[in-house]
Each structure stands twice: as C-alpha cells, then as structure tokens.
Amino acid sequence: MSSRYAVILAAGQGTRMKSKLYKVLHRVCGRAMVDHVLTQVEAAGLDQIVTIVGHGAEAVESLLGERSEYAFQEQQLGTGHAVLQTEERLGDKEGMTLIVSGDTPLLTAKTFEKLFAYHQAKGAKATILTAKADDPTGYGRIIRNDLGIVEKIVEQKDASREEAAVTEINTGVYCFDNQTLFNALHQVTNNNAQGEYYLTDVIEIIKAAGGIVAAYQMPDFSESLGVNDRVALAKATQIMQQRINEAHMRNGVTLVDPATTHIDIDVKIAADTIVEGEVTIKGHTEIGSDCYIGAHSELIDAKLHDGVHVTSSTIEEAEMMNGSDIGPNSHLRPKAIIGEQVHVGNFCEIKNATIGARTKIGHLTYVGDATLGEDINVGCAVVFVNYDGVQKFHTTVGDHSFIGSNSNLIAPLKLEDHSFVAAGSTITDDVPEHAMAIARARQVNKNDYWQKLPLAHDQNWL
C-alpha cells in the first residue's frame, strides 16, 4: 500500500474568535479542536504527521507532544505557503498526503479512509473532499463539467450567479500525490487581493499539467464544519455532543434527557447506568455499571465503581467505590476516596480523605485531610479542622467510632478504634480505644434570670 502522510494546518491565530486563546486550542467536548483532528488522523493509520504551527506554537506543541512532528510558519502568508513549510520533512517522499485544517473537529477517520481510497481508485493527483450544503454561502464551490469531472474551485466572491447556485462545496480537505503537491506549490503566486499563496491554486496548476483532479463527496455535511467564531464553536459542540451521547446510549447507557446531558469525549460509562438530564460529565471520568447519576450533578475526572448513586452533587478528581452514594448537594474534592457502601448525605464536603467501608457521613459536615476507618458514624455538622492558617494537618479515626454532632476535630489528631466523641465537643487530644471524649463547658442554669432583665417589666415588649 502507498505511504500516507498528513499535514494539519494549525498556524492561524483566529481573530474572529476574539480570544487570547489560539483558535485551534478552543475546546469541543473536552478536547482542543486540533486534538480532535489529530486523533482522527492517527486513527486513519498514517505513516507521518506534520502539524504546521505559528501563533501559539508552544501551546500547540505542548498539547500534542510527540504525537506529531512540527513545521513553523513564521509569517501567515496563506495556506499554500503553510504547506510549503513541511517540504523539508515531506518533500521528497512518495505516496499520498492528506491536508486538513486544525479547526475542523468533526471530521472522522472513516471519512479520511474513504478519501484516500477514492483518490487511489481514480488515479488522481489531487482529490478534494466535498459536501452538499443546504446553504453554501461562504464556501468555495466545486464546478464540474457535463461528465462530472472537476473543472475548478470558485470562491464565493469570484462566483458568477450560476456558480454561486452550486451547492457542492469545498471542505478545505485534500488528498494529493505528495511529489505532485510540492512541485505545484513552487508554482503558486500571491497575485491576488490578499497577497497570499493559496493552496486552492494548486488544483488548477495540477489540472493544467494534465493531472487528474477528483472530488469525493462525503454524505454528512456537518463533518465539514470549520470553526472560525464562537457561534460555529457552539454548533460544533452541539453536533459532537449528539454523537457522543448517541454512542453511549447504543452501548447500553440510559440518558434520560440527552439534549441537556453534557458528556466529554473521553468519558467512559458502563452499561446499565442511568444519567438524568442537566448532568455534566467532564474530562476522563469513568463510571461503572448500574450507577445512577441524578440531575444537576457534575463529575470532573472522577472514577465511580459499580452501583454508585449520585444525587445533585459535584465530584472532582475523586473516587467512589461499589455501592456508595452521595447527595444531594455535596462536594467531593480532589483525592477523596469513598469506600464501599459509604453514605455521604447532603451538604457535605470531603477533600483529600479516605472513607472506609460502610461509614456514614450524613449531613452538613466537612472532612479534610483525614483517614476514616470502617463502620463509623459521623454526626451532623462535624468539622475536621485541618488548617491552622499556615499548614494542613491530618486526622485519623479508627473503625466503629462515633463522632457526635457539632463536634470539631482539631488536627493533628488520632481517634483509636471504638472511640466516641460527645456531641458539641472540640477535640484537641488523641482519643484511646473504647474511650469517650467530652470537651465542652459544663452547663449551668441561672434560675429566675428573666426577672433581672429590664425587658421583663416592659409591657409593650411583652
């Protein structure tokens, strides 16, 4: 099989995005656009990939790493000039070269494969990826002759009335015979209104030299969407989200309201899990089977094992073991590990803490920098006081312990197995096994105190 290469155009700043962030780094469903493109190019099994960088070069290279080689376009002199920057790496190679823009996140490896196959079958020197558009405004038109052979690409501003009525558009993706491409690039001039070297001019140069120019029309126009502004970014996200959600549903996941369920592309969800509407699942979150993710929950780089129940809560960089549950309105912060069959109720916050199996943390509690054993009961409004204003300290609570409501545990602290803390206590010293710690002022009742107050004799107040 002929060698296959790819050039990804990622040098433009994207002024229409009106952003400090370079265009190709804007994210669609959890990945930068250029990352989406590279991922699909990789899946097509190419021999060599070169990404052209310019604006934001360091950021793009940092993101993509060693997955691609790079060529630098110092001045933005057009797409033809950009591709020419790869000549040192690709110019002498034999084979086929795919050229794709880094701001087209919806293109798929399947489409690239079909483009390569069509290019070979036609014996073409250049093949244009096209699509049918209901509204072709703004796109270059593919002009064919009576036999269906491509004659030229006409840009919107240069199109006649008849040409403007054509609905087959240029997606900006091409497959070239590699050496033919670079020979033609050296013939491209910048004799145009923009003073730029256009890649599209290569098509006419190849055709004039007698080379076959083909056009493969893909069936799904939405794949061709290029993102040049925030409106297109939102549309691309919507299309990508629909793809992601449909894939999960076909794999056995129930999405109660897919239209309001936002799932990033790298999320993994096992079969028989139910996700309600208004849920956001981000990053590299992994969710096991038979879980239930309730409405208004947000999961970010979380790991949920089987049978986990989440009710209207936020889980970020935390892990929940089999059969555990949380919520409503609770928050697992980074490095929280919730053991099997643990119950975390409403309005709780847990950070950098490990909670042992079957422990219950019912409500209104903060657990930070702590290790809790198994079968512990933590009462309402307990605070693990872990910070003295300078340093964080750790608290350890042994198995089968009981922490009474409204207690403060002042770290560093260790409560041994089967220890008890009386409600309303502020604990500063370690508690031995089987002991009860009581640390609160003794109650004193002042009888008839009301009569001493001036208000007691004020009839208007009474």
Tab-separated table of C-alpha atoms in Angstrom, residues 134-310:
chain	number	residue	atom	x	y	z
A	134	ASP	CA	-28.219	23.480	2.051
A	135	ASP	CA	-26.752	26.958	2.309
A	136	PRO	CA	-23.359	27.131	0.578
A	137	THR	CA	-22.802	30.804	1.403
A	138	GLY	CA	-19.178	31.489	2.272
A	139	TYR	CA	-17.820	28.249	0.860
A	140	GLY	CA	-15.824	27.697	-2.315
A	141	ARG	CA	-17.960	25.979	-5.000
A	142	ILE	CA	-16.941	22.798	-6.821
A	143	ILE	CA	-17.519	23.353	-10.526
A	144	ARG	CA	-17.834	20.167	-12.582
A	145	ASN	CA	-18.276	19.698	-16.322
A	146	ASP	CA	-21.042	17.713	-18.030
A	147	LEU	CA	-19.209	14.460	-17.314
A	148	GLY	CA	-18.918	15.236	-13.615
A	149	ILE	CA	-15.198	15.950	-13.815
A	150	VAL	CA	-13.949	18.746	-11.566
A	151	GLU	CA	-13.058	21.838	-13.538
A	152	LYS	CA	-12.187	24.261	-10.752
A	153	ILE	CA	-12.928	25.650	-7.294
A	154	VAL	CA	-14.586	29.073	-7.320
A	155	GLU	CA	-14.567	31.196	-4.181
A	156	GLN	CA	-17.794	32.913	-3.145
A	157	LYS	CA	-16.556	36.399	-4.019
A	158	ASP	CA	-15.497	35.307	-7.515
A	159	ALA	CA	-18.534	33.152	-8.370
A	160	SER	CA	-20.966	34.002	-11.160
A	161	ARG	CA	-24.686	33.716	-10.493
A	162	GLU	CA	-24.733	30.201	-11.955
A	163	GLU	CA	-21.648	29.172	-10.000
A	164	ALA	CA	-22.992	30.629	-6.760
A	165	ALA	CA	-26.091	28.433	-7.165
A	166	VAL	CA	-23.937	25.286	-6.932
A	167	THR	CA	-24.424	23.528	-3.580
A	168	GLU	CA	-21.386	21.224	-3.671
A	169	ILE	CA	-18.758	22.963	-1.572
A	170	ASN	CA	-15.048	22.643	-0.868
A	171	THR	CA	-14.447	21.478	2.711
A	172	GLY	CA	-10.791	22.562	2.643
A	173	VAL	CA	-9.591	18.959	2.987
A	174	TYR	CA	-7.464	17.460	0.216
A	175	CYS	CA	-5.553	14.348	-0.742
A	176	PHE	CA	-2.558	14.839	-3.045
A	177	ASP	CA	0.104	12.793	-4.719
A	178	ASN	CA	2.897	14.047	-2.487
A	179	GLN	CA	5.555	14.952	-5.043
A	180	THR	CA	2.963	16.487	-7.383
A	181	LEU	CA	1.829	18.655	-4.470
A	182	PHE	CA	5.257	20.113	-3.748
A	183	ASN	CA	6.062	20.644	-7.427
A	184	ALA	CA	2.844	22.628	-7.786
A	185	LEU	CA	3.369	24.612	-4.574
A	186	HIS	CA	6.513	26.129	-6.056
A	187	GLN	CA	4.390	27.469	-8.932
A	188	VAL	CA	1.797	29.188	-6.751
A	189	THR	CA	1.944	33.003	-6.769
A	190	ASN	CA	0.449	35.614	-4.457
A	191	ASN	CA	-1.050	37.644	-7.271
A	192	ASN	CA	-4.397	38.172	-5.568
A	193	ALA	CA	-6.239	40.692	-3.419
A	194	GLN	CA	-4.930	39.220	-0.184
A	195	GLY	CA	-1.333	38.884	-1.356
A	196	GLU	CA	-1.322	35.291	-0.112
A	197	TYR	CA	-0.302	31.907	-1.512
A	198	TYR	CA	-3.480	29.835	-1.756
A	199	LEU	CA	-3.479	26.060	-1.579
A	200	THR	CA	-6.528	26.022	-3.841
A	201	ASP	CA	-4.353	27.372	-6.696
A	202	VAL	CA	-2.540	24.026	-6.692
A	203	ILE	CA	-5.680	22.397	-8.095
A	204	GLU	CA	-5.636	24.484	-11.284
A	205	ILE	CA	-1.863	24.024	-11.650
A	206	ILE	CA	-2.206	20.237	-11.457
A	207	LYS	CA	-5.134	20.229	-13.862
A	208	ALA	CA	-3.270	22.450	-16.350
A	209	ALA	CA	-0.388	19.969	-16.300
A	210	GLY	CA	-2.766	17.157	-17.220
A	211	GLY	CA	-3.108	15.620	-13.781
A	212	ILE	CA	-6.426	14.070	-12.756
A	213	VAL	CA	-8.325	16.126	-10.168
A	214	ALA	CA	-11.111	14.191	-8.426
A	215	ALA	CA	-13.661	15.138	-5.800
A	216	TYR	CA	-15.051	12.799	-3.158
A	217	GLN	CA	-18.402	13.981	-1.825
A	218	MET	CA	-18.941	12.857	1.754
A	219	PRO	CA	-22.537	12.168	2.839
A	220	ASP	CA	-22.560	14.180	6.084
A	221	PHE	CA	-22.135	17.920	5.571
A	222	SER	CA	-21.885	18.548	9.317
A	223	GLU	CA	-18.439	16.922	9.380
A	224	SER	CA	-17.072	19.735	7.258
A	225	LEU	CA	-17.876	22.476	9.772
A	226	GLY	CA	-14.895	24.757	10.260
A	227	VAL	CA	-14.833	26.820	13.436
A	228	ASN	CA	-13.989	30.465	12.897
A	229	ASP	CA	-16.046	32.133	15.638
A	230	ARG	CA	-17.895	31.362	18.865
A	231	VAL	CA	-21.150	30.680	17.042
A	232	ALA	CA	-19.536	27.920	14.988
A	233	LEU	CA	-17.785	26.641	18.128
A	234	ALA	CA	-21.145	26.210	19.839
A	235	LYS	CA	-22.585	24.463	16.775
A	236	ALA	CA	-19.624	22.095	16.571
A	237	THR	CA	-20.014	21.305	20.267
A	238	GLN	CA	-23.704	20.568	19.788
A	239	ILE	CA	-23.029	18.170	16.909
A	240	MET	CA	-20.162	16.461	18.721
A	241	GLN	CA	-22.270	16.129	21.882
A	242	GLN	CA	-25.043	14.439	19.953
A	243	ARG	CA	-22.526	11.928	18.550
A	244	ILE	CA	-21.101	11.201	21.997
A	245	ASN	CA	-24.487	10.785	23.655
A	246	GLU	CA	-25.804	8.506	20.916
A	247	ALA	CA	-22.696	6.328	21.204
A	248	HIS	CA	-23.223	5.902	24.959
A	249	MET	CA	-26.898	5.057	24.512
A	250	ARG	CA	-26.101	2.462	21.851
A	251	ASN	CA	-23.609	0.953	24.308
A	252	GLY	CA	-26.295	0.412	26.937
A	253	VAL	CA	-26.321	3.660	28.915
A	254	THR	CA	-29.662	5.340	29.629
A	255	LEU	CA	-29.664	9.101	29.113
A	256	VAL	CA	-32.998	10.365	30.361
A	257	ASP	CA	-32.714	13.688	28.527
A	258	PRO	CA	-29.823	13.620	26.023
A	259	ALA	CA	-30.454	17.213	24.940
A	260	THR	CA	-29.422	18.506	28.371
A	261	THR	CA	-26.736	15.939	29.163
A	262	HIS	CA	-23.186	17.118	28.523
A	263	ILE	CA	-20.528	14.392	28.307
A	264	ASP	CA	-16.926	14.951	27.233
A	265	ILE	CA	-15.454	12.730	24.552
A	266	ASP	CA	-13.003	10.868	26.831
A	267	VAL	CA	-15.647	9.848	29.392
A	268	LYS	CA	-16.277	6.114	29.840
A	269	ILE	CA	-19.637	4.793	31.085
A	270	ALA	CA	-20.526	1.132	31.510
A	271	ALA	CA	-23.861	-0.418	30.523
A	272	ASP	CA	-26.994	-0.182	32.667
A	273	THR	CA	-26.011	3.140	34.198
A	274	ILE	CA	-28.704	5.837	34.197
A	275	VAL	CA	-27.861	9.507	33.726
A	276	GLU	CA	-30.592	12.068	34.291
A	277	GLY	CA	-30.895	15.391	32.473
A	278	GLU	CA	-28.911	18.534	33.316
A	279	VAL	CA	-25.841	16.432	34.151
A	280	THR	CA	-22.292	17.405	33.124
A	281	ILE	CA	-19.559	14.759	32.950
A	282	LYS	CA	-16.099	16.066	32.077
A	283	GLY	CA	-12.511	15.047	31.483
A	284	HIS	CA	-11.501	11.402	31.833
A	285	THR	CA	-14.328	10.397	34.157
A	286	GLU	CA	-15.021	6.658	34.383
A	287	ILE	CA	-18.406	5.364	35.555
A	288	GLY	CA	-19.146	1.707	36.230
A	289	SER	CA	-22.328	-0.260	35.606
A	290	ASP	CA	-25.641	0.089	37.445
A	291	CYS	CA	-24.861	3.608	38.619
A	292	TYR	CA	-27.377	6.418	38.898
A	293	ILE	CA	-26.295	9.997	38.231
A	294	GLY	CA	-29.051	12.365	39.307
A	295	ALA	CA	-29.996	15.673	37.735
A	296	HIS	CA	-27.761	18.716	38.253
A	297	SER	CA	-24.695	16.636	39.115
A	298	GLU	CA	-21.221	17.465	37.794
A	299	LEU	CA	-18.421	14.904	37.524
A	300	ILE	CA	-14.887	16.002	36.616
A	301	ASP	CA	-12.092	13.436	36.194
A	302	ALA	CA	-13.957	11.225	38.631
A	303	LYS	CA	-13.959	7.456	38.992
A	304	LEU	CA	-17.171	5.720	40.043
A	305	HIS	CA	-17.248	1.958	40.510
A	306	ASP	CA	-20.394	-0.163	40.117
A	307	GLY	CA	-23.701	0.670	41.758
A	308	VAL	CA	-22.820	4.208	42.817
A	309	HIS	CA	-25.682	6.669	43.383
A	310	VAL	CA	-25.078	10.396	42.943
